[in-house]
Coordinates of C-alpha atoms in Angstrom, one line a residue:
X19 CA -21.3 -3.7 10.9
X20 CA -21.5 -7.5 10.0
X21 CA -18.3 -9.4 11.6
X22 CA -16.3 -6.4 12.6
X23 CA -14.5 -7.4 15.8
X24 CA -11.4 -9.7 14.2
X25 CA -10.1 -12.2 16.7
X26 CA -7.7 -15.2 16.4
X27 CA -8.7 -18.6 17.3
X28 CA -6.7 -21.0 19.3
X29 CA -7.4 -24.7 17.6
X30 CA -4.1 -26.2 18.8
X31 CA -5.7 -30.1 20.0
X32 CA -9.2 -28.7 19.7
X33 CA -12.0 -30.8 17.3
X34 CA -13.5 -29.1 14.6
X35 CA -16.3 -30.2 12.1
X36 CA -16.0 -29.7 8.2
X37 CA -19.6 -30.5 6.8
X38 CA -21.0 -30.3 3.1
X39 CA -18.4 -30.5 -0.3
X40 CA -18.8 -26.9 -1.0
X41 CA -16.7 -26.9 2.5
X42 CA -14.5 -29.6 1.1
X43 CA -14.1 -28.0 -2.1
X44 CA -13.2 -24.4 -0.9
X45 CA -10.1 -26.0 1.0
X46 CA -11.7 -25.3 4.7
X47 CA -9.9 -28.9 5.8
X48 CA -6.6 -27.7 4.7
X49 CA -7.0 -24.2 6.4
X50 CA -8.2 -26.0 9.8
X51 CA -5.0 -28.2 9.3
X52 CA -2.6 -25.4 8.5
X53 CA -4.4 -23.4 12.3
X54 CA -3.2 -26.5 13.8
X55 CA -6.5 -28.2 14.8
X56 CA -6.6 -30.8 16.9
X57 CA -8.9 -33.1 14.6
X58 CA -11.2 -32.6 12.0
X59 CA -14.5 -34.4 12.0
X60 CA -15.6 -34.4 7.9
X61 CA -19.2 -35.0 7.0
X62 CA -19.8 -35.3 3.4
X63 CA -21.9 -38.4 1.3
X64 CA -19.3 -37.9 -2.0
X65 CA -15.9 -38.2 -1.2
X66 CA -13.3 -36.6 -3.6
X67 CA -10.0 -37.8 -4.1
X68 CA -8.5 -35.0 -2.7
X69 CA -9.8 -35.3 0.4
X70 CA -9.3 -39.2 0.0
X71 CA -5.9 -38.6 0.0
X72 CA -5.7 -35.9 2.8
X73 CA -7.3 -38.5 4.9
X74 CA -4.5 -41.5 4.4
X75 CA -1.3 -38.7 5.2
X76 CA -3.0 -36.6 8.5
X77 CA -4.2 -39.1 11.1
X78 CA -6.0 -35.7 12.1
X79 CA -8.6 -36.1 9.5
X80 CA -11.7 -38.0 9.9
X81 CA -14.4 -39.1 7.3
X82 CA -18.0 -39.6 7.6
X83 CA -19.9 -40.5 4.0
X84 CA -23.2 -39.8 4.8
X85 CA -25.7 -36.9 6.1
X86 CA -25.1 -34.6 9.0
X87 CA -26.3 -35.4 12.2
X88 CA -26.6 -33.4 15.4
X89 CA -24.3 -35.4 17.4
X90 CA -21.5 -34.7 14.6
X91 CA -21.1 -31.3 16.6
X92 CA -20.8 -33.3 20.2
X93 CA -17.5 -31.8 21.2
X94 CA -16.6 -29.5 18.7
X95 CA -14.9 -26.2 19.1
X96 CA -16.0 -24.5 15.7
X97 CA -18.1 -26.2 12.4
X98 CA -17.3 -24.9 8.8
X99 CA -20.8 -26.1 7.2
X100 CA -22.5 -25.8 3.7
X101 CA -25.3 -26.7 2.0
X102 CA -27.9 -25.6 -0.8
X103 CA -31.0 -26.2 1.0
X104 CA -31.7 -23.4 3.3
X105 CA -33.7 -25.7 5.9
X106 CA -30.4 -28.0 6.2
X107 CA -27.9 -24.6 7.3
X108 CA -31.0 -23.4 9.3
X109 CA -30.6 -27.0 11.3
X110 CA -27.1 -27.0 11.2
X111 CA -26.4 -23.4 12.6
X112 CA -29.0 -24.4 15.5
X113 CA -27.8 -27.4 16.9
X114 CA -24.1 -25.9 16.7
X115 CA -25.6 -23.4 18.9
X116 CA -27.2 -25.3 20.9
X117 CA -24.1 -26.7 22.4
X118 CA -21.9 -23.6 21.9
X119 CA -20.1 -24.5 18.8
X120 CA -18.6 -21.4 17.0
X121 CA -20.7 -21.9 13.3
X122 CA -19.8 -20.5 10.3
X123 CA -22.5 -21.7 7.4
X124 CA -21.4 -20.4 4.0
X125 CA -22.9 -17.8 2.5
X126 CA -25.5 -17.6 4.7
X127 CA -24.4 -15.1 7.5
X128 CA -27.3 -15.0 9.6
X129 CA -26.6 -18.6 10.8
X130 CA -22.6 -17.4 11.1
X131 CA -21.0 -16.3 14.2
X132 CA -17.3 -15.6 12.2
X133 CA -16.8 -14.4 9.0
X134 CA -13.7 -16.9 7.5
X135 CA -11.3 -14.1 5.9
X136 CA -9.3 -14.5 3.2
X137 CA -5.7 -15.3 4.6
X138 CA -1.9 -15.6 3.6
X139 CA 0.1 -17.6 5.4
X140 CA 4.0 -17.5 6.3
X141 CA 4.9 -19.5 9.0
X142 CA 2.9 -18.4 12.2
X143 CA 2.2 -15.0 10.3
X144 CA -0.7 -15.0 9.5
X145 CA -2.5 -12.1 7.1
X146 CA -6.2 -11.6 7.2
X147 CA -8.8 -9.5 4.7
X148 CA -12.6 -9.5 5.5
X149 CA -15.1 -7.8 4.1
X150 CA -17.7 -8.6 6.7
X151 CA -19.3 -11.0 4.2
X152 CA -20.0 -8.0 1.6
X153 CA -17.5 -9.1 -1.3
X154 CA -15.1 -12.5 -1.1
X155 CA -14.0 -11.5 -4.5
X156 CA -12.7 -8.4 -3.0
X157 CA -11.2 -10.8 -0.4
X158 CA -9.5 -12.9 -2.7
X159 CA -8.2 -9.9 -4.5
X160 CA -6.5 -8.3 -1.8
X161 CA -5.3 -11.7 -0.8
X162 CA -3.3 -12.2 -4.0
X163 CA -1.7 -8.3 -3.6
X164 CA -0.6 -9.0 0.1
X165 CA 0.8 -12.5 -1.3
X166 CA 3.3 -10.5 -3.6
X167 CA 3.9 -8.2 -0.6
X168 CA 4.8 -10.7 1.8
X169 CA 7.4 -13.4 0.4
X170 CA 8.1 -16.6 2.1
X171 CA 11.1 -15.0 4.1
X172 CA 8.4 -13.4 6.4
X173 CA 8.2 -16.4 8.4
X174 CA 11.8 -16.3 8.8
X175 CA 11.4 -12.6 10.0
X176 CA 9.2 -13.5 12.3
X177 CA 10.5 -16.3 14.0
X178 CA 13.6 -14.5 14.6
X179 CA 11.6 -11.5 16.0
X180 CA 9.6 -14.6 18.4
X181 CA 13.1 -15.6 19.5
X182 CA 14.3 -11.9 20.2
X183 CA 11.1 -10.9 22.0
X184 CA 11.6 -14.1 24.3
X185 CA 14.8 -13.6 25.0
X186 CA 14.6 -10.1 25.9
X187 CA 11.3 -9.9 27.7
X188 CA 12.9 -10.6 31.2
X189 CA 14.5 -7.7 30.9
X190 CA 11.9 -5.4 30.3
X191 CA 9.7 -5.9 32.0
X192 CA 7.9 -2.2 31.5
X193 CA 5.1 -2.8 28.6
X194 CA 5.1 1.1 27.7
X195 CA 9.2 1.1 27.4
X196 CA 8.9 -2.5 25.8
X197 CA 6.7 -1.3 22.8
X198 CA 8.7 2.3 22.6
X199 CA 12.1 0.3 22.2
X200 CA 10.5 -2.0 19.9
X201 CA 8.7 0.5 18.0
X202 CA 12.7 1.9 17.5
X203 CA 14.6 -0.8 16.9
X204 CA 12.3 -2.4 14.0
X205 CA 12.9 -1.9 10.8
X206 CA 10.9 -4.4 8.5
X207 CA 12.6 -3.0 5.4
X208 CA 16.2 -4.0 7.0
X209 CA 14.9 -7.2 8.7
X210 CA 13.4 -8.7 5.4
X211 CA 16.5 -7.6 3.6
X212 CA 18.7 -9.2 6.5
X213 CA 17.1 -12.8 6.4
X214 CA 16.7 -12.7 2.1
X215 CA 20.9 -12.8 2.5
X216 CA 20.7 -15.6 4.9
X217 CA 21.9 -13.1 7.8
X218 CA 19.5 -14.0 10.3
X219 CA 21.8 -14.2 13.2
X220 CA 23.4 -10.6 12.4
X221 CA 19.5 -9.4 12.5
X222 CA 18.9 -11.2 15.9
X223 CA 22.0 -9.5 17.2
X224 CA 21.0 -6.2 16.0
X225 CA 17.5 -6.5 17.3
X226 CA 19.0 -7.4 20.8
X227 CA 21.2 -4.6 20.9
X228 CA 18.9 -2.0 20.0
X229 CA 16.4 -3.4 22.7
X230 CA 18.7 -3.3 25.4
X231 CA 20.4 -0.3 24.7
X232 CA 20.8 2.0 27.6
X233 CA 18.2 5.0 27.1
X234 CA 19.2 7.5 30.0
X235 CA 21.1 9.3 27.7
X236 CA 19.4 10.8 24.2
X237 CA 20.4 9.3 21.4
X238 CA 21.6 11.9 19.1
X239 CA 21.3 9.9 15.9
X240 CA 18.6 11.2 14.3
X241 CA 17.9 10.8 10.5
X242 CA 16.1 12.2 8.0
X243 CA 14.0 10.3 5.4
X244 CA 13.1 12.3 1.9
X245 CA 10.0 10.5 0.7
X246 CA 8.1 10.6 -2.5
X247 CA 4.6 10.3 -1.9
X248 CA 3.5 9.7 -5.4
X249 CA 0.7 11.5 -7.4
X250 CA -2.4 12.3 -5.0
X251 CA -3.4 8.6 -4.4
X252 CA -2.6 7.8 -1.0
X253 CA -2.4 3.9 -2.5
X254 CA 0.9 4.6 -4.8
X255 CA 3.3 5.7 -1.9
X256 CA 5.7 2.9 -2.1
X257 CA 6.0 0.0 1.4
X258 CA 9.2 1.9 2.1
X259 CA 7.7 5.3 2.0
X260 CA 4.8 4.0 4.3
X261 CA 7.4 2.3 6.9
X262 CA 8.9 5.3 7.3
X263 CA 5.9 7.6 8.1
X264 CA 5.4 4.6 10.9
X265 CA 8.3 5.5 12.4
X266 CA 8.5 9.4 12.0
X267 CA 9.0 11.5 15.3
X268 CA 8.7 15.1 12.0
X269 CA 6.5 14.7 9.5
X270 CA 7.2 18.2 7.4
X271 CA 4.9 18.0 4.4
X272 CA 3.8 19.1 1.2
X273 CA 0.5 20.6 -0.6
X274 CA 0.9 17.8 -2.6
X275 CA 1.1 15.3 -0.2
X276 CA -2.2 13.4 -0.1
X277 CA -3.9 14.1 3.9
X278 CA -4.4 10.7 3.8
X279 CA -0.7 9.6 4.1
X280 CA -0.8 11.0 7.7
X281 CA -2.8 8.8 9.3
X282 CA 0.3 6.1 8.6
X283 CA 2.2 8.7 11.1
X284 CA 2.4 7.8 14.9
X285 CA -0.4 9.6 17.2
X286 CA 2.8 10.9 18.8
X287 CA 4.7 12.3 16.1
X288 CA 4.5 16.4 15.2
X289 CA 3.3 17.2 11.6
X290 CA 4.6 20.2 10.1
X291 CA 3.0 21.8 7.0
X292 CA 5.5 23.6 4.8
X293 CA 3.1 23.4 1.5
X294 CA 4.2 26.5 -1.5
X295 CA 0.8 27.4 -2.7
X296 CA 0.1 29.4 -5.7
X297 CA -0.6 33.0 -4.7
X298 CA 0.8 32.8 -1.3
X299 CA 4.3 34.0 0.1
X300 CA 6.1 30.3 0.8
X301 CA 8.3 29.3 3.2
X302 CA 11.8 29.8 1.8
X303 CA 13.4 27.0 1.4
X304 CA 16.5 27.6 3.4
X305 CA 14.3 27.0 6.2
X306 CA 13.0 24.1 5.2
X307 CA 16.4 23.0 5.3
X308 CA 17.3 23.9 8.6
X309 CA 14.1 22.6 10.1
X310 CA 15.0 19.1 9.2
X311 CA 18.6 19.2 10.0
X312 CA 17.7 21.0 13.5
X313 CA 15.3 18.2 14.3
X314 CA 17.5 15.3 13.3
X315 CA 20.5 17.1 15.4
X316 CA 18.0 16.5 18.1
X317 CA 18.1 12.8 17.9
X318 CA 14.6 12.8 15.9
X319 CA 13.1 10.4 13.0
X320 CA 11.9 13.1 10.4
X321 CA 10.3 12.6 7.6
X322 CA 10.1 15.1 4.8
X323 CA 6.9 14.0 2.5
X324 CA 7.4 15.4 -0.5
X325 CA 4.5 15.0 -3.5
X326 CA 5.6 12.8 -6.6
X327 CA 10.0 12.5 -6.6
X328 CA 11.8 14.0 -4.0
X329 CA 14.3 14.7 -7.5
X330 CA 12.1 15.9 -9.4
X331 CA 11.5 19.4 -9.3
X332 CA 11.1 18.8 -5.6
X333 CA 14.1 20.4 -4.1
X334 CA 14.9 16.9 -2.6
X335 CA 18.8 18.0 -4.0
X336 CA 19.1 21.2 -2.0
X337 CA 17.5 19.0 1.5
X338 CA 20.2 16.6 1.0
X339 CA 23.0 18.8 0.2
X340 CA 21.8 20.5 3.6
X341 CA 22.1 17.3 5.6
X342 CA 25.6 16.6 4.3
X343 CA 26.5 19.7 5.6
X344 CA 25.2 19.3 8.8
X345 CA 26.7 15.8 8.9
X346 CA 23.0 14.1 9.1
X347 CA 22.1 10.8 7.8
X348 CA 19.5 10.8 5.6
X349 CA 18.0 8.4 2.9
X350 CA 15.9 9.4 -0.3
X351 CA 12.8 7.3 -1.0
X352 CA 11.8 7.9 -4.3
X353 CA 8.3 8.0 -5.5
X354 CA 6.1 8.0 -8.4
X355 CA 6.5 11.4 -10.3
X356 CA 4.1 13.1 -12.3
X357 CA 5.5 14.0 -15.1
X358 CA 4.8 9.7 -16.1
X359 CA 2.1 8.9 -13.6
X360 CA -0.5 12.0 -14.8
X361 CA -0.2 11.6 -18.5
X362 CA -0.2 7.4 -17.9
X363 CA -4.0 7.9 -15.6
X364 CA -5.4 10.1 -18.7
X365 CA -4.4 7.1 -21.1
X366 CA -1.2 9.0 -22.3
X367 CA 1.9 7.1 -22.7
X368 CA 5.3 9.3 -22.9
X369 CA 6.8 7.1 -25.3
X370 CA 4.9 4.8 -28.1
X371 CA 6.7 2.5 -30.3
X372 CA 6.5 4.1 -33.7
X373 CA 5.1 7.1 -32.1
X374 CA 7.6 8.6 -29.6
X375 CA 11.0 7.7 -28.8
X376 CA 12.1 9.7 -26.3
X377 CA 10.7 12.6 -23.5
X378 CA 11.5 15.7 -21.6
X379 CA 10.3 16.8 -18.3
X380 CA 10.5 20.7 -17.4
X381 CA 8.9 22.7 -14.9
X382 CA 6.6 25.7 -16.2
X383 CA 6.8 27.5 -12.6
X384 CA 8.5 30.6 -11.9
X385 CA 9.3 29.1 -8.2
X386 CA 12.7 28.0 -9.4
X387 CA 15.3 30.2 -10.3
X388 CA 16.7 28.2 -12.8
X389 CA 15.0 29.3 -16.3
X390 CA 13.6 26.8 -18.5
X391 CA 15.0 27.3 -21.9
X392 CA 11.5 26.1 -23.6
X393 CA 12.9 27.3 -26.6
X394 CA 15.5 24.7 -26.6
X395 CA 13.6 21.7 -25.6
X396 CA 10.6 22.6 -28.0
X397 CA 12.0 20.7 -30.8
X398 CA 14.4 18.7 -28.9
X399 CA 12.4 15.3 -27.8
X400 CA 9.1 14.1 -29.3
X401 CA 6.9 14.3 -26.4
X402 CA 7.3 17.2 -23.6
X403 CA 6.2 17.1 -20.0
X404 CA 5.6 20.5 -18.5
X405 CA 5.0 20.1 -14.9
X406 CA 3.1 23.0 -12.6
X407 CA 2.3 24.7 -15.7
X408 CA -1.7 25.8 -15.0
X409 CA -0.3 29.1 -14.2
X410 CA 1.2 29.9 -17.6
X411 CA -0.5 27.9 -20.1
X412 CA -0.9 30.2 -22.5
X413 CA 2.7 31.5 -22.7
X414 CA 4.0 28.0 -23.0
X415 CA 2.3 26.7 -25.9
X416 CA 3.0 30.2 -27.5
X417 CA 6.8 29.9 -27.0
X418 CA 6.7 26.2 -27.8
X419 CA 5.2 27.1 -31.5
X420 CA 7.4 30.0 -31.9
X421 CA 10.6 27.6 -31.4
X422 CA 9.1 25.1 -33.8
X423 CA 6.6 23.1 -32.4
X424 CA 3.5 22.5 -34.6
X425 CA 0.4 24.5 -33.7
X426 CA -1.8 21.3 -34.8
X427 CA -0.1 18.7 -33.0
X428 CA -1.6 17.0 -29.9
X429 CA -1.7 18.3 -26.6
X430 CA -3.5 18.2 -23.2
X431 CA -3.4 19.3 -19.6
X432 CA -4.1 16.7 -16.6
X433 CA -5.0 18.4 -13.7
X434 CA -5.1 16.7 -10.3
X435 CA -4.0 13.3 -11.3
X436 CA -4.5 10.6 -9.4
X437 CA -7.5 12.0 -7.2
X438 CA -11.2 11.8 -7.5
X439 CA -11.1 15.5 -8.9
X440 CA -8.4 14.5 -11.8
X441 CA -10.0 16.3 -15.0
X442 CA -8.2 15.9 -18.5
X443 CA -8.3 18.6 -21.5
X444 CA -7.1 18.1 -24.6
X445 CA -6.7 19.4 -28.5
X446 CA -4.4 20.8 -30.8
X447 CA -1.7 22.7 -29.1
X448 CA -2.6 26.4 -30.3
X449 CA -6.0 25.8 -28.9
X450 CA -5.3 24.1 -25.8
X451 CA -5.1 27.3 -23.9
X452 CA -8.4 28.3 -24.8
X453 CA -10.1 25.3 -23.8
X454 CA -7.9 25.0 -20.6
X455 CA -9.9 28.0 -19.4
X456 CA -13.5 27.6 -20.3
X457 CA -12.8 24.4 -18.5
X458 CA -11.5 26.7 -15.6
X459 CA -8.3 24.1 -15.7
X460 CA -5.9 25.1 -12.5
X461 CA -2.8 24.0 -10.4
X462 CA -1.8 21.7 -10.1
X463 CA -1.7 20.4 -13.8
X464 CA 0.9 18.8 -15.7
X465 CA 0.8 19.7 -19.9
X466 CA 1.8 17.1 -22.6
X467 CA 2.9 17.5 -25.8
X468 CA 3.4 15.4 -28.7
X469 CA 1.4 13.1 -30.7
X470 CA 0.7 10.7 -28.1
X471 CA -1.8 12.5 -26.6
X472 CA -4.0 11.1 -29.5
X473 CA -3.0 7.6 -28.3
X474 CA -5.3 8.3 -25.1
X475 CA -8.7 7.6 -26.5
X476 CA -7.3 4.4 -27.6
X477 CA -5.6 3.1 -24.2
X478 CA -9.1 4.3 -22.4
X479 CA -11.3 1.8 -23.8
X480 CA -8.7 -0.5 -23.1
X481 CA -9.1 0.0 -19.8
X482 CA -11.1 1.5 -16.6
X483 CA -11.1 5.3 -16.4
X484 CA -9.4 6.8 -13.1
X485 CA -12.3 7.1 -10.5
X486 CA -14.2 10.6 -10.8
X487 CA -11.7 11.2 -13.3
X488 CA -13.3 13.6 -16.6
X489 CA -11.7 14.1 -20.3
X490 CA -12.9 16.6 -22.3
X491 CA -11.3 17.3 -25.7
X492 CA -12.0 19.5 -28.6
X493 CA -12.1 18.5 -32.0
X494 CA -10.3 15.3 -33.0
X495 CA -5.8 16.1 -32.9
X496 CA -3.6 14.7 -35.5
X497 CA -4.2 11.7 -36.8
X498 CA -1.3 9.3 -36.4
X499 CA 0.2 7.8 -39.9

C-alpha cells in the first residue's frame, strides 16, 4: 500500500527546500510556511511574481534563480522537488537521500518517501486526505467537502480544548481515565455551537467541570438519542447522527439501518438488533420502549438507529412519548426519509413546477394499526408516496384506481434505494404490479404515483445513475402536456 503510515512532521526552525515552478506553482512554499518551517531554500531559474512577493514579506523565504544543485539539500530536513525530465527527479531524489533528506518529487512516487495530502487548515487543526498517490483529484475533492464541514471556528474549538487539556492534565494523571473522561465530556456538536455565539469561556468551563467531575459514584444521567440513519447509504447519515454513534454506550438498531453505520460505534459499546422483518414475529414495540428507557435509567448513552426519519413511519413518536414518561432526556436527530430520498436517486422529483404541486406520504404496511384511508388520499395530492408497500402492491394500485386515480398515469416502485442493489420499475399504474413481479420487486420498496415518474428519464441523463442501481420500465407513461 503506497504511503500508508500518515505521520505529522515537526518543521518548527527546521530548513526545507522547494525546487522546480511546478513546486512554486502548486503553493508548496505557502504550505511549508503555514507548517511553520524554519526557512525555505527556493530553487527555480523563472521567478513569478507571486513568489517575488512572498519573498519581500517572509524573511523565511530564500531565492535561488538558477538550476538545482546537490549542495542545495546541505542541511535540509525535507525537499518538495519537480521537474519534467525524469533524469533531473532521478538526481534529485538521490542526493536528498544521500544525506537523509525526507524527498517528495512530484508525481513521481518512486523517488518519494511522503505522499503530500491534500489538507484544510484551521488554526493548529490540521485535516488530511491521501490517496496514496492513486487520485489527487479525489484528494482535492474530499478537501473541498471537509472545507464546508469544518468552518473557521474550528480553530477556536480547538484552542480552547489545548487550554483545557493543559490545564487539567496535572490532575489526571491516569491516560486510560484521561481519554474515558474526555471521551464523555466532548461534545463537538455543543463545542462548535458554543464558540459560533462567542461563548468560549462558558465551553472552557464546561469542559473543566465535566473532566474533573468526581466518578465514584454512577452518574445516572443517561440519555437517549433517536437517530435517522438515512436511506441505505451509510454516506447520508447526518455529522450529528454520526457524533452520536461515537459516543453510544446502546446502539439498538434497525433492518434498515445500513451495517456500515456501526463501525462509527465505540469497540466498547453493546449493539442491539431489534430489526421488524417481513415474515417474522417482531419485537413489539413496547419493548423497544422499555429497553431504551431501562438503559438510560442506568446512566447509559443509547442510541436508537432508526432507518430514514425517526418521524416518519418510524415509531420515533411512541420512543419519545416513552422517555417523557420515564422522565429521560432524549434528543431526535432526524434523517433523510425515503419517501423524498428513493424517488429523488431513481430521477423522480415529488413535486415539478407545472407538473406537481404538492405530495403525500403513507405507509402501505399492515405493521401499523392505524389504517391508511388510500381511498381518501388517491385523489387528494398529485403525486403519492407509498412507503413499505412491496408486500401489497397489487392491492394498492387496485384501490388507488377504484377511488379515482387514472389506470394510465405514471407510476414506479424503487426498491432498496440508496444501496448498490437499488432497482427501479416503472409504467402505467394498472400495470405496474405485473411488472413489479416478473422483476421479482420486494421489501423494502417505496411506490410513486403521479406524473412525475415520467420526469425520471429526463433528470437521468442529467446526471450520474446511483451506483449498481437498474431501471427497468415498460412501455413509455403519459406523456406530459
Amino acid at each position: 500500500m503506497p504511503f500508508g503510515y500518515p505521520i505529522v512532521l515537526e518543521l518548527s526552525g527546521r530548513h526545507v527546500v522547494v525546487i522546480g515552478e511546478t513546486a512554486v506553482r502548486d503553493g508548496k512554499v505557502e504550505g511549508l510556511l503555514a507548517a511553520d518551517a524554519g526557512s525555505v531554500l527556493v530553487v527555480v531559474e523563472r521567478v513569478a511574481e507571486r513568489l517575488a512577493s512572498l519573498a519581500a514579506l517572509d524573511p523565511r523565504v530564500v531565492i535561488a534563480r538558477r538550476s538545482w544543485r546537490e549542495d542545495d539539500l546541505d542541511d535540509a530536513f525535507v525537499c518538495v522537488a519537480s521537474s519534467h525530465d525524469p533524469g533531473v527527479r532521478d538526481s534529485i531524489a538521490r542526493a536528498a537521500r544521500t544525506r537523509g533528506v525526507l524527498v517528495n518529487v512530484m508525481d513521481d512516487i518512486p523517488n518519494c518517501d511522503w505522499a503530500a495530502p491534500a489538507i484544510v487548515r484551521r488554526g493548529e487543526l490540521v485535516l488530511a486526505i491521501s490517496t496514496g498517490g492513486g487520485s489527487p483529484a479525489l484528494s482535492k475533492k474530499l478537501r473541498l467537502q471537509l472545507s464546508a464541514t469544518y468552518g473557521e471556528e474550528w480553530a477556536e474549538v480547538l484552542a480552547v480544548l489545548r487550554e483545557v487539556r493543559a490545564s487539567t492534565l496535572p490532575f489526571l494523571p491516569d491516560i486510560g481515565d484521561r481519554a474515558a473522561r474526555w471521551a464523555i465530556a466532548l461534545d463537538t456538536a455543543e463545542a462548535v455551537a458554543l464558540v459560533r455565539e462567542g461563548r468560549s469561556a462558558e465551553l472552557r468551563e464546561r469542559l473543566t467541570r465535566r473532566l474533573l467531575a468526581d466518578t465514584t459514584t454512577p452518574d445516572p444521567e443517561g440519555v437517549v438519542y433517536l437517530v435517522g440513519a438515512g436511506p441505505g447509504d451509510p454516506m447520508l447519515i447526518t455529522v450529528r447522527g454520526a457524533e452520536t454513534l461515537a459516543r453510544a454506550d446502546v446502539v439498538v438498531y434497525d433492518r434498515l439501518a445500513s451495517p456500515a453505520l456501526l463501525d462509527l460505534v465505540p469497540p466498547h459499546a453493546e449493539r442491539i438488533y431489534v430489526g421488524k422483518e417481513p415474515g417474522r414475529s417482531a419485537i413489539p414495540q413496547v419493548e423497544i420502549d422499555n429497553l431504551l428507557v431501562e438503559r438510560a435509567l442506568r446512566g447509559e448513552t443509547v442510541v436508537r438507529l432508526k432507518g430514514g426519519d425517526p418521524f416518519v413511519f418510524g415509531r420515533g413518536g411512541e420512543e419519545v412519548a416513552a422517555c417523557r414518561q420515564a422522565g429521560v432526556a432524549f434528543e431526535v436527530v432526524p434523517g433523510i426519509t425515503s419517501a423524498i430520498a428513493a424517488p429523488a436517486l431513481a430521477g423522480i422529483p415529488v413535486t415539478h413546477r407545472g407538473v406537481s404541486q404538492s405530495f403525500a406520504v403513507v405507509t402501505g404496511s399492515g405493521a401499523h394499526s392505524d389504517q391508511v384511508d388510500l381511498a381518501r388520499m388517491a385523489t387528494a395530492t398529485d403525486t403519492l408516496v407509498v412507503l413499505m408497500s412491496a408486500g401489497k402492491l397489487a392491492e394498492t394500485c387496485a384501490e388507488l384506481i377504484a377511488a379515482g386515480r387514472p389506470a394510465d398515469e405514471p407510476a414506479a416502485i424503487i426498491q432498496w434505494a440508496a444501496t448498490p442493489d437499488q432497482r427501479t420499475v416503472s409504467g402505467l399504474l394498472v400495470d405496474l404490479p405485473a411488472l413489479a413481479s416478473v422483476a421479482s420487486i420486494g421489501p423494502p420498496a417505496t411506490l410513486v404515483v403521479g406524473n412525475v415518474v415520467a420526469l425520471a428519464a429526463a433528470t437521468q441523463q442529467a446526471a450520474e445513475p446511483t451506483p449498481g442501481s437498474r431501471t427497468e420500465r415498460s412501455a413509455a407513461p403519459a406523456t406530459l402536456s
